[in-house]
């Protein structure tokens, strides 16, 4: 009996077997057996992905959930692919350190984070997962297990592909001239190798962090503040929520959210070593930007967690509403170069107001010119029009020099966006890399590229 496999997007696939190997030798044996028999393999982490990447169209699901090594030492940690991000953070905190990537969803596995080059709110200061990986141990499709250290160059011929001028990107393969193995495999969405283990960089935990949720009476003031605040020293988070997002959050937070609030920015600033009184400085900044007096500020870890929970509640509410409406989530992951942020937001606001009044939210990583638009379909017609809107918005982001996927990857639900960003020669060059590492095209079939052997059901694509 086929086993149903889904992920946080609600996309469903089917596996003939769900395998949970415990050692590199077991993974290697499974890969050799599958390749000899021509059986497709899909790697799986915790299933929090939102593009259907881990949902196979048959074959074997190889879940790395039993790879749980976790040793945190000074400056680095050895982490098995199946370790949840929250466990890694807890182990790092015990040593006075932290792991910088912060993709909001703490139950995600490190292997999944590496496969999608996850980033999240703190990437504003620290960049995405790729930057923090020092070595990767992977199972390749010839059945070998290899460890690639940072700096180890790709040792096969390939055509370099220009990357967009955005601060983050997870669309297609990362193939700069003189590319490195670690960088290529990180973000390849489980289509080139199975990640077993990694050595990740840990940073010293700051002694003091100021967090704020700053409410604004209108969007214009909030967006002007974004441009003014980007250069604030040691700012590690600059997140945005629009009015419809706040309306949704009021269902849980009620009067805690000021009545006059129509937009909000969330900030975190590391205070260690900063001169002056940062709290006073924030009060001044807020006043001159037109922020509301009853905004929230805090300096304790408890405050920070409370504010982060506020942020995390939003995508959960969106997912719940979409589920209740009985439709798949339509959510964008486009980013543009920082200087095009205002242009992209103008496009979002004007076209969404016109076409999806009362059925959309915009929130996310505005510091990186990377916000998520969610269309909350209430009918099949909304869903179809929403899909068309997403394609149009992706093309607009690309026309501004942006990316069709900044942090979630394309998986199966968004692979049709790849040709908007890369020309046929560039896609052919990526496929050539795939063929070198996976000659029978068995790993992660139907993710990033349409599968060459089966017809994909693309009716849920966005
Ligand atoms: C509420 C919510 C908020 C989120 N916010 C963010 C955010 O702010 N930033 C962000 O970047 N992401 C975010 N995500 C997305 C998600 O957390 C990431 O995509 C995560 O990295 C997926 O990890 P996972 O272990 O769940 O992987 P899965 O969903 O199991 O798999 C994801 C992909 O990785 C591949 N894969 C998984 N493990 C391996 C492995 N060991 N080897 C090879 N391939 C593998 C799979 O084949 C699939 O293609 C959010 C998700 C949710 C539900």
mmCIF file of N, CA, C and O and ligand atoms in Angstrom, residues 6-9 42-55 62 64 81-82 102-121 168 188-191 193-196 239 311-312 315-316 319 329 365 370 372 406-409 411-412 443-444 447, ligand 1:
data_model
loop_
_atom_site.group_PDB
_atom_site.id
_atom_site.type_symbol
_atom_site.label_atom_id
_atom_site.label_comp_id
_atom_site.label_asym_id
_atom_site.label_seq_id
_atom_site.Cartn_x
_atom_site.Cartn_y
_atom_site.Cartn_z
ATOM 1 N N UNK A 6 3.091 14.081 3.218
ATOM 2 C CA UNK A 6 2.780 15.482 2.929
ATOM 3 C C UNK A 6 3.820 16.382 3.581
ATOM 4 O O UNK A 6 4.774 15.911 4.197
ATOM 5 N N UNK A 7 3.647 17.670 3.429
ATOM 6 C CA UNK A 7 4.486 18.614 4.174
ATOM 7 C C UNK A 7 3.608 19.777 4.617
ATOM 8 O O UNK A 7 2.378 19.722 4.470
ATOM 9 N N UNK A 8 4.223 20.819 5.175
ATOM 10 C CA UNK A 8 3.419 21.893 5.771
ATOM 11 C C UNK A 8 2.607 22.664 4.740
ATOM 12 O O UNK A 8 1.721 23.437 5.103
ATOM 13 N N UNK A 9 2.864 22.465 3.455
ATOM 14 C CA UNK A 9 2.076 23.160 2.422
ATOM 15 C C UNK A 9 0.762 22.442 2.155
ATOM 16 O O UNK A 9 -0.097 22.966 1.456
ATOM 17 N N UNK A 42 13.598 9.821 -2.333
ATOM 18 C CA UNK A 42 13.396 11.208 -1.887
ATOM 19 C C UNK A 42 13.877 11.335 -0.442
ATOM 20 O O UNK A 42 13.498 10.512 0.404
ATOM 21 N N UNK A 43 14.699 12.333 -0.184
ATOM 22 C CA UNK A 43 15.179 12.575 1.176
ATOM 23 C C UNK A 43 14.127 13.331 1.972
ATOM 24 O O UNK A 43 13.402 14.159 1.416
ATOM 25 N N UNK A 44 14.050 13.024 3.263
ATOM 26 C CA UNK A 44 13.060 13.715 4.091
ATOM 27 C C UNK A 44 13.647 14.128 5.430
ATOM 28 O O UNK A 44 14.443 13.410 6.032
ATOM 29 N N UNK A 45 13.204 15.328 5.874
ATOM 30 C CA UNK A 45 13.510 15.790 7.216
ATOM 31 C C UNK A 45 12.233 15.746 8.027
ATOM 32 O O UNK A 45 11.552 14.709 8.093
ATOM 33 N N UNK A 46 11.845 16.899 8.591
ATOM 34 C CA UNK A 46 10.694 16.931 9.495
ATOM 35 C C UNK A 46 9.372 17.244 8.788
ATOM 36 O O UNK A 46 8.332 17.294 9.425
ATOM 37 N N UNK A 47 9.416 17.502 7.488
ATOM 38 C CA UNK A 47 8.167 17.768 6.753
ATOM 39 C C UNK A 47 7.590 19.149 6.997
ATOM 40 O O UNK A 47 6.397 19.364 6.804
ATOM 41 N N UNK A 48 8.423 20.108 7.406
ATOM 42 C CA UNK A 48 7.917 21.482 7.595
ATOM 43 C C UNK A 48 8.099 22.324 6.329
ATOM 44 O O UNK A 48 7.779 23.509 6.317
ATOM 45 N N UNK A 49 8.640 21.723 5.293
ATOM 46 C CA UNK A 49 8.843 22.442 4.029
ATOM 47 C C UNK A 49 7.507 22.917 3.476
ATOM 48 O O UNK A 49 6.457 22.326 3.761
ATOM 49 N N UNK A 50 7.544 23.975 2.662
ATOM 50 C CA UNK A 50 6.263 24.498 2.165
ATOM 51 C C UNK A 50 6.220 24.546 0.645
ATOM 52 O O UNK A 50 5.499 25.364 0.057
ATOM 53 N N UNK A 51 6.961 23.624 0.023
ATOM 54 C CA UNK A 51 6.895 23.561 -1.445
ATOM 55 C C UNK A 51 6.735 22.122 -1.944
ATOM 56 O O UNK A 51 6.953 21.857 -3.124
ATOM 57 N N UNK A 52 6.395 21.194 -1.068
ATOM 58 C CA UNK A 52 6.167 19.808 -1.495
ATOM 59 C C UNK A 52 7.439 19.040 -1.807
ATOM 60 O O UNK A 52 7.381 17.957 -2.390
ATOM 61 N N UNK A 53 8.607 19.566 -1.418
ATOM 62 C CA UNK A 53 9.877 18.938 -1.788
ATOM 63 C C UNK A 53 10.029 17.493 -1.332
ATOM 64 O O UNK A 53 10.546 16.655 -2.058
ATOM 65 N N UNK A 54 9.537 17.201 -0.118
ATOM 66 C CA UNK A 54 9.785 15.844 0.384
ATOM 67 C C UNK A 54 8.668 14.867 -0.016
ATOM 68 O O UNK A 54 8.673 13.699 0.404
ATOM 69 N N UNK A 55 7.704 15.330 -0.778
ATOM 70 C CA UNK A 55 6.544 14.487 -1.112
ATOM 71 C C UNK A 55 6.784 13.772 -2.439
ATOM 72 O O UNK A 55 6.705 14.400 -3.502
ATOM 73 N N UNK A 62 13.508 8.296 2.043
ATOM 74 C CA UNK A 62 14.567 8.025 3.029
ATOM 75 C C UNK A 62 14.576 9.180 4.022
ATOM 76 O O UNK A 62 14.998 10.299 3.701
ATOM 77 N N UNK A 64 15.900 10.983 7.291
ATOM 78 C CA UNK A 64 17.154 10.994 8.053
ATOM 79 C C UNK A 64 16.890 11.277 9.531
ATOM 80 O O UNK A 64 17.775 11.721 10.261
ATOM 81 N N UNK A 81 21.714 15.106 10.453
ATOM 82 C CA UNK A 81 20.692 15.731 9.603
ATOM 83 C C UNK A 81 19.315 15.737 10.258
ATOM 84 O O UNK A 81 18.498 16.612 9.990
ATOM 85 N N UNK A 82 19.045 14.763 11.141
ATOM 86 C CA UNK A 82 17.708 14.663 11.723
ATOM 87 C C UNK A 82 17.501 15.493 12.974
ATOM 88 O O UNK A 82 16.413 15.478 13.568
ATOM 89 N N UNK A 102 17.826 31.262 11.351
ATOM 90 C CA UNK A 102 16.662 31.277 12.227
ATOM 91 C C UNK A 102 15.374 31.220 11.415
ATOM 92 O O UNK A 102 14.619 32.196 11.353
ATOM 93 N N UNK A 103 15.130 30.059 10.764
ATOM 94 C CA UNK A 103 13.965 30.023 9.864
ATOM 95 C C UNK A 103 12.617 29.827 10.570
ATOM 96 O O UNK A 103 11.774 29.080 10.083
ATOM 97 N N UNK A 104 12.412 30.478 11.685
ATOM 98 C CA UNK A 104 11.104 30.550 12.360
ATOM 99 C C UNK A 104 10.569 29.206 12.848
ATOM 100 O O UNK A 104 10.095 29.100 13.961
ATOM 101 N N UNK A 105 10.646 28.180 11.996
ATOM 102 C CA UNK A 105 10.028 26.890 12.326
ATOM 103 C C UNK A 105 11.079 25.995 12.999
ATOM 104 O O UNK A 105 11.885 25.342 12.330
ATOM 105 N N UNK A 106 11.037 25.954 14.334
ATOM 106 C CA UNK A 106 12.103 25.286 15.087
ATOM 107 C C UNK A 106 12.031 23.766 15.072
ATOM 108 O O UNK A 106 12.927 23.090 15.549
ATOM 109 N N UNK A 107 10.906 23.219 14.551
ATOM 110 C CA UNK A 107 10.845 21.751 14.489
ATOM 111 C C UNK A 107 11.488 21.225 13.206
ATOM 112 O O UNK A 107 11.646 20.023 13.037
ATOM 113 N N UNK A 108 11.864 22.127 12.297
ATOM 114 C CA UNK A 108 12.527 21.705 11.051
ATOM 115 C C UNK A 108 13.846 21.022 11.396
ATOM 116 O O UNK A 108 14.479 21.335 12.403
ATOM 117 N N UNK A 109 14.265 20.084 10.544
ATOM 118 C CA UNK A 109 15.536 19.387 10.802
ATOM 119 C C UNK A 109 16.690 20.171 10.178
ATOM 120 O O UNK A 109 16.493 20.922 9.213
ATOM 121 N N UNK A 110 17.889 19.936 10.714
ATOM 122 C CA UNK A 110 19.043 20.621 10.132
ATOM 123 C C UNK A 110 19.239 20.178 8.676
ATOM 124 O O UNK A 110 19.570 20.990 7.819
ATOM 125 N N UNK A 111 19.000 18.881 8.391
ATOM 126 C CA UNK A 111 19.144 18.398 7.010
ATOM 127 C C UNK A 111 18.215 19.148 6.064
ATOM 128 O O UNK A 111 18.611 19.528 4.961
ATOM 129 N N UNK A 112 16.969 19.372 6.508
ATOM 130 C CA UNK A 112 16.006 20.122 5.687
ATOM 131 C C UNK A 112 16.440 21.563 5.519
ATOM 132 O O UNK A 112 16.338 22.150 4.436
ATOM 133 N N UNK A 113 16.955 22.145 6.602
ATOM 134 C CA UNK A 113 17.458 23.535 6.518
ATOM 135 C C UNK A 113 18.607 23.644 5.512
ATOM 136 O O UNK A 113 18.685 24.606 4.748
ATOM 137 N N UNK A 114 19.482 22.651 5.532
ATOM 138 C CA UNK A 114 20.626 22.676 4.605
ATOM 139 C C UNK A 114 20.119 22.479 3.175
ATOM 140 O O UNK A 114 20.514 23.192 2.252
ATOM 141 N N UNK A 115 19.218 21.517 3.011
ATOM 142 C CA UNK A 115 18.711 21.231 1.657
ATOM 143 C C UNK A 115 18.038 22.459 1.049
ATOM 144 O O UNK A 115 18.115 22.685 -0.154
ATOM 145 N N UNK A 116 17.352 23.256 1.884
ATOM 146 C CA UNK A 116 16.635 24.424 1.343
ATOM 147 C C UNK A 116 17.412 25.733 1.543
ATOM 148 O O UNK A 116 16.885 26.804 1.224
ATOM 149 N N UNK A 117 18.628 25.632 2.097
ATOM 150 C CA UNK A 117 19.386 26.858 2.406
ATOM 151 C C UNK A 117 18.482 27.850 3.143
ATOM 152 O O UNK A 117 18.373 29.027 2.779
ATOM 153 N N UNK A 118 17.843 27.355 4.194
ATOM 154 C CA UNK A 118 16.853 28.143 4.937
ATOM 155 C C UNK A 118 17.488 29.408 5.526
ATOM 156 O O UNK A 118 18.683 29.441 5.786
ATOM 157 N N UNK A 119 16.656 30.413 5.749
ATOM 158 C CA UNK A 119 17.236 31.624 6.346
ATOM 159 C C UNK A 119 16.331 32.195 7.429
ATOM 160 O O UNK A 119 16.471 31.833 8.578
ATOM 161 N N UNK A 120 15.365 33.060 7.092
ATOM 162 C CA UNK A 120 14.485 33.586 8.143
ATOM 163 C C UNK A 120 14.915 34.949 8.620
ATOM 164 O O UNK A 120 15.686 35.650 7.964
ATOM 165 N N UNK A 121 14.417 35.305 9.819
ATOM 166 C CA UNK A 121 14.506 36.707 10.243
ATOM 167 C C UNK A 121 15.935 37.201 10.478
ATOM 168 O O UNK A 121 16.258 38.333 10.146
ATOM 169 N N UNK A 168 19.492 37.070 -0.505
ATOM 170 C CA UNK A 168 19.271 35.637 -0.338
ATOM 171 C C UNK A 168 18.625 35.040 -1.585
ATOM 172 O O UNK A 168 17.883 35.724 -2.287
ATOM 173 N N UNK A 188 20.355 22.630 -2.644
ATOM 174 C CA UNK A 188 20.019 21.832 -3.832
ATOM 175 C C UNK A 188 18.753 21.000 -3.602
ATOM 176 O O UNK A 188 18.399 20.153 -4.431
ATOM 177 N N UNK A 189 18.082 21.236 -2.495
ATOM 178 C CA UNK A 189 16.745 20.677 -2.213
ATOM 179 C C UNK A 189 16.692 19.147 -2.310
ATOM 180 O O UNK A 189 15.712 18.571 -2.782
ATOM 181 N N UNK A 190 17.766 18.500 -1.895
ATOM 182 C CA UNK A 190 17.756 17.031 -1.881
ATOM 183 C C UNK A 190 17.714 16.418 -3.265
ATOM 184 O O UNK A 190 17.220 15.305 -3.432
ATOM 185 N N UNK A 191 18.247 17.127 -4.277
ATOM 186 C CA UNK A 191 18.243 16.565 -5.632
ATOM 187 C C UNK A 191 19.630 16.089 -6.063
ATOM 188 O O UNK A 191 19.762 15.487 -7.117
ATOM 189 N N UNK A 193 22.242 15.010 -3.461
ATOM 190 C CA UNK A 193 22.832 14.126 -2.453
ATOM 191 C C UNK A 193 21.924 14.105 -1.233
ATOM 192 O O UNK A 193 21.104 15.004 -1.046
ATOM 193 N N UNK A 194 22.099 13.071 -0.407
ATOM 194 C CA UNK A 194 21.382 13.029 0.880
ATOM 195 C C UNK A 194 22.318 13.553 1.956
ATOM 196 O O UNK A 194 23.445 13.060 2.097
ATOM 197 N N UNK A 195 21.882 14.550 2.683
ATOM 198 C CA UNK A 195 22.709 15.129 3.745
ATOM 199 C C UNK A 195 22.600 14.238 4.981
ATOM 200 O O UNK A 195 21.489 13.926 5.429
ATOM 201 N N UNK A 196 23.751 13.818 5.524
ATOM 202 C CA UNK A 196 23.737 12.943 6.709
ATOM 203 C C UNK A 196 24.152 13.695 7.960
ATOM 204 O O UNK A 196 23.655 13.438 9.047
ATOM 205 N N UNK A 239 11.624 42.946 10.493
ATOM 206 C CA UNK A 239 10.498 42.198 9.933
ATOM 207 C C UNK A 239 9.265 43.096 9.841
ATOM 208 O O UNK A 239 9.098 44.024 10.642
ATOM 209 N N UNK A 311 5.250 36.588 16.090
ATOM 210 C CA UNK A 311 5.608 36.507 14.664
ATOM 211 C C UNK A 311 5.257 35.124 14.101
ATOM 212 O O UNK A 311 4.731 34.995 13.000
ATOM 213 N N UNK A 312 5.559 34.079 14.886
ATOM 214 C CA UNK A 312 5.346 32.705 14.404
ATOM 215 C C UNK A 312 3.858 32.364 14.334
ATOM 216 O O UNK A 312 3.440 31.547 13.516
ATOM 217 N N UNK A 315 2.081 32.984 10.482
ATOM 218 C CA UNK A 315 1.973 31.942 9.446
ATOM 219 C C UNK A 315 1.099 30.772 9.880
ATOM 220 O O UNK A 315 0.403 30.172 9.047
ATOM 221 N N UNK A 316 1.076 30.490 11.186
ATOM 222 C CA UNK A 316 0.210 29.391 11.645
ATOM 223 C C UNK A 316 -1.263 29.735 11.424
ATOM 224 O O UNK A 316 -2.054 28.906 10.992
ATOM 225 N N UNK A 319 -1.991 29.503 7.722
ATOM 226 C CA UNK A 319 -2.135 28.094 7.303
ATOM 227 C C UNK A 319 -3.490 27.532 7.736
ATOM 228 O O UNK A 319 -4.155 26.836 6.981
ATOM 229 N N UNK A 329 -2.363 26.564 0.159
ATOM 230 C CA UNK A 329 -1.812 27.889 0.432
ATOM 231 C C UNK A 329 -1.151 28.459 -0.829
ATOM 232 O O UNK A 329 -0.433 27.754 -1.533
ATOM 233 N N UNK A 365 10.417 39.275 5.830
ATOM 234 C CA UNK A 365 11.786 39.717 6.065
ATOM 235 C C UNK A 365 12.102 40.968 5.239
ATOM 236 O O UNK A 365 12.908 40.936 4.311
ATOM 237 N N UNK A 370 12.412 40.996 1.182
ATOM 238 C CA UNK A 370 11.884 39.649 0.977
ATOM 239 C C UNK A 370 10.668 39.450 1.881
ATOM 240 O O UNK A 370 10.798 39.030 3.034
ATOM 241 N N UNK A 372 6.657 37.813 2.339
ATOM 242 C CA UNK A 372 5.803 36.748 1.823
ATOM 243 C C UNK A 372 4.392 37.310 1.611
ATOM 244 O O UNK A 372 3.808 37.881 2.527
ATOM 245 N N UNK A 406 13.539 32.914 -2.362
ATOM 246 C CA UNK A 406 14.626 33.414 -1.514
ATOM 247 C C UNK A 406 15.005 32.426 -0.424
ATOM 248 O O UNK A 406 16.160 32.377 -0.013
ATOM 249 N N UNK A 407 14.025 31.615 0.077
ATOM 250 C CA UNK A 407 14.385 30.755 1.213
ATOM 251 C C UNK A 407 13.637 29.433 1.279
ATOM 252 O O UNK A 407 14.033 28.560 2.056
ATOM 253 N N UNK A 408 12.569 29.248 0.547
ATOM 254 C CA UNK A 408 11.814 27.995 0.704
ATOM 255 C C UNK A 408 12.191 26.944 -0.325
ATOM 256 O O UNK A 408 11.858 25.779 -0.171
ATOM 257 N N UNK A 409 12.858 27.360 -1.399
ATOM 258 C CA UNK A 409 13.125 26.448 -2.505
ATOM 259 C C UNK A 409 11.895 26.345 -3.406
ATOM 260 O O UNK A 409 10.827 26.888 -3.110
ATOM 261 N N UNK A 411 10.844 23.212 -4.713
ATOM 262 C CA UNK A 411 10.160 21.948 -4.474
ATOM 263 C C UNK A 411 9.413 21.494 -5.703
ATOM 264 O O UNK A 411 9.892 21.620 -6.840
ATOM 265 N N UNK A 412 8.191 20.997 -5.471
ATOM 266 C CA UNK A 412 7.358 20.549 -6.591
ATOM 267 C C UNK A 412 6.287 21.581 -6.930
ATOM 268 O O UNK A 412 5.833 21.655 -8.052
ATOM 269 N N UNK A 443 17.070 10.879 -7.695
ATOM 270 C CA UNK A 443 16.989 11.527 -6.380
ATOM 271 C C UNK A 443 16.124 12.790 -6.438
ATOM 272 O O UNK A 443 16.350 13.670 -7.266
ATOM 273 N N UNK A 444 15.148 12.847 -5.538
ATOM 274 C CA UNK A 444 14.300 14.052 -5.457
ATOM 275 C C UNK A 444 13.589 14.337 -6.773
ATOM 276 O O UNK A 444 13.458 15.497 -7.172
ATOM 277 N N UNK A 447 11.445 17.591 -8.153
ATOM 278 C CA UNK A 447 11.756 18.791 -7.358
ATOM 279 C C UNK A 447 12.727 19.652 -8.173
ATOM 280 O O UNK A 447 13.640 19.112 -8.805
HETATM 281 C C1 LIG B 1 5.201 28.104 10.020
HETATM 282 C C2 LIG B 1 6.437 27.974 9.152
HETATM 283 C C3 LIG B 1 7.315 29.042 9.059
HETATM 284 C C4 LIG B 1 8.464 28.923 8.259
HETATM 285 N N1 LIG B 1 9.321 29.980 8.183
HETATM 286 C C5 LIG B 1 10.459 29.890 7.450
HETATM 287 C C6 LIG B 1 11.384 30.978 7.396
HETATM 288 O O1 LIG B 1 11.185 32.035 7.987
HETATM 289 N N2 LIG B 1 12.510 30.800 6.659
HETATM 290 C C7 LIG B 1 12.784 29.643 5.969
HETATM 291 O O2 LIG B 1 13.826 29.546 5.336
HETATM 292 N N3 LIG B 1 11.911 28.598 5.989
HETATM 293 C C8 LIG B 1 10.768 28.697 6.703
HETATM 294 N N4 LIG B 1 9.876 27.655 6.733
HETATM 295 C C9 LIG B 1 10.116 26.481 5.856
HETATM 296 C C10 LIG B 1 10.777 25.258 6.498
HETATM 297 O O3 LIG B 1 10.901 25.326 7.853
HETATM 298 C C11 LIG B 1 12.077 24.971 5.828
HETATM 299 O O4 LIG B 1 11.891 24.730 4.460
HETATM 300 C C12 LIG B 1 12.863 23.791 6.438
HETATM 301 O O5 LIG B 1 14.201 24.030 6.096
HETATM 302 C C13 LIG B 1 12.470 22.394 6.003
HETATM 303 O O6 LIG B 1 13.064 21.446 6.903
HETATM 304 P P1 LIG B 1 12.419 20.009 7.127
HETATM 305 O O7 LIG B 1 13.338 19.223 7.976
HETATM 306 O O8 LIG B 1 11.039 20.114 7.595
HETATM 307 O O9 LIG B 1 12.485 19.449 5.624
HETATM 308 P P2 LIG B 1 11.392 18.668 4.772
HETATM 309 O O10 LIG B 1 10.138 19.446 4.665
HETATM 310 O O11 LIG B 1 11.287 17.268 5.257
HETATM 311 O O12 LIG B 1 12.134 18.680 3.349
HETATM 312 C C14 LIG B 1 12.360 19.885 2.678
HETATM 313 C C15 LIG B 1 13.255 19.616 1.455
HETATM 314 O O13 LIG B 1 14.552 19.207 1.865
HETATM 315 C C16 LIG B 1 14.874 17.912 1.390
HETATM 316 N N5 LIG B 1 15.559 17.228 2.497
HETATM 317 C C17 LIG B 1 15.171 17.164 3.796
HETATM 318 N N6 LIG B 1 16.105 16.529 4.524
HETATM 319 C C18 LIG B 1 17.091 16.176 3.671
HETATM 320 C C19 LIG B 1 18.329 15.507 3.820
HETATM 321 N N7 LIG B 1 18.761 15.082 5.012
HETATM 322 N N8 LIG B 1 19.093 15.315 2.723
HETATM 323 C C20 LIG B 1 18.693 15.763 1.506
HETATM 324 N N9 LIG B 1 17.534 16.418 1.307
HETATM 325 C C21 LIG B 1 16.743 16.621 2.381
HETATM 326 C C22 LIG B 1 13.541 17.277 1.015
HETATM 327 O O14 LIG B 1 13.700 16.317 -0.012
HETATM 328 C C23 LIG B 1 12.749 18.488 0.559
HETATM 329 O O15 LIG B 1 13.081 18.797 -0.771
HETATM 330 C C24 LIG B 1 8.720 27.728 7.521
HETATM 331 C C25 LIG B 1 7.831 26.659 7.636
HETATM 332 C C26 LIG B 1 6.692 26.773 8.438
HETATM 333 C C27 LIG B 1 5.775 25.586 8.521
#
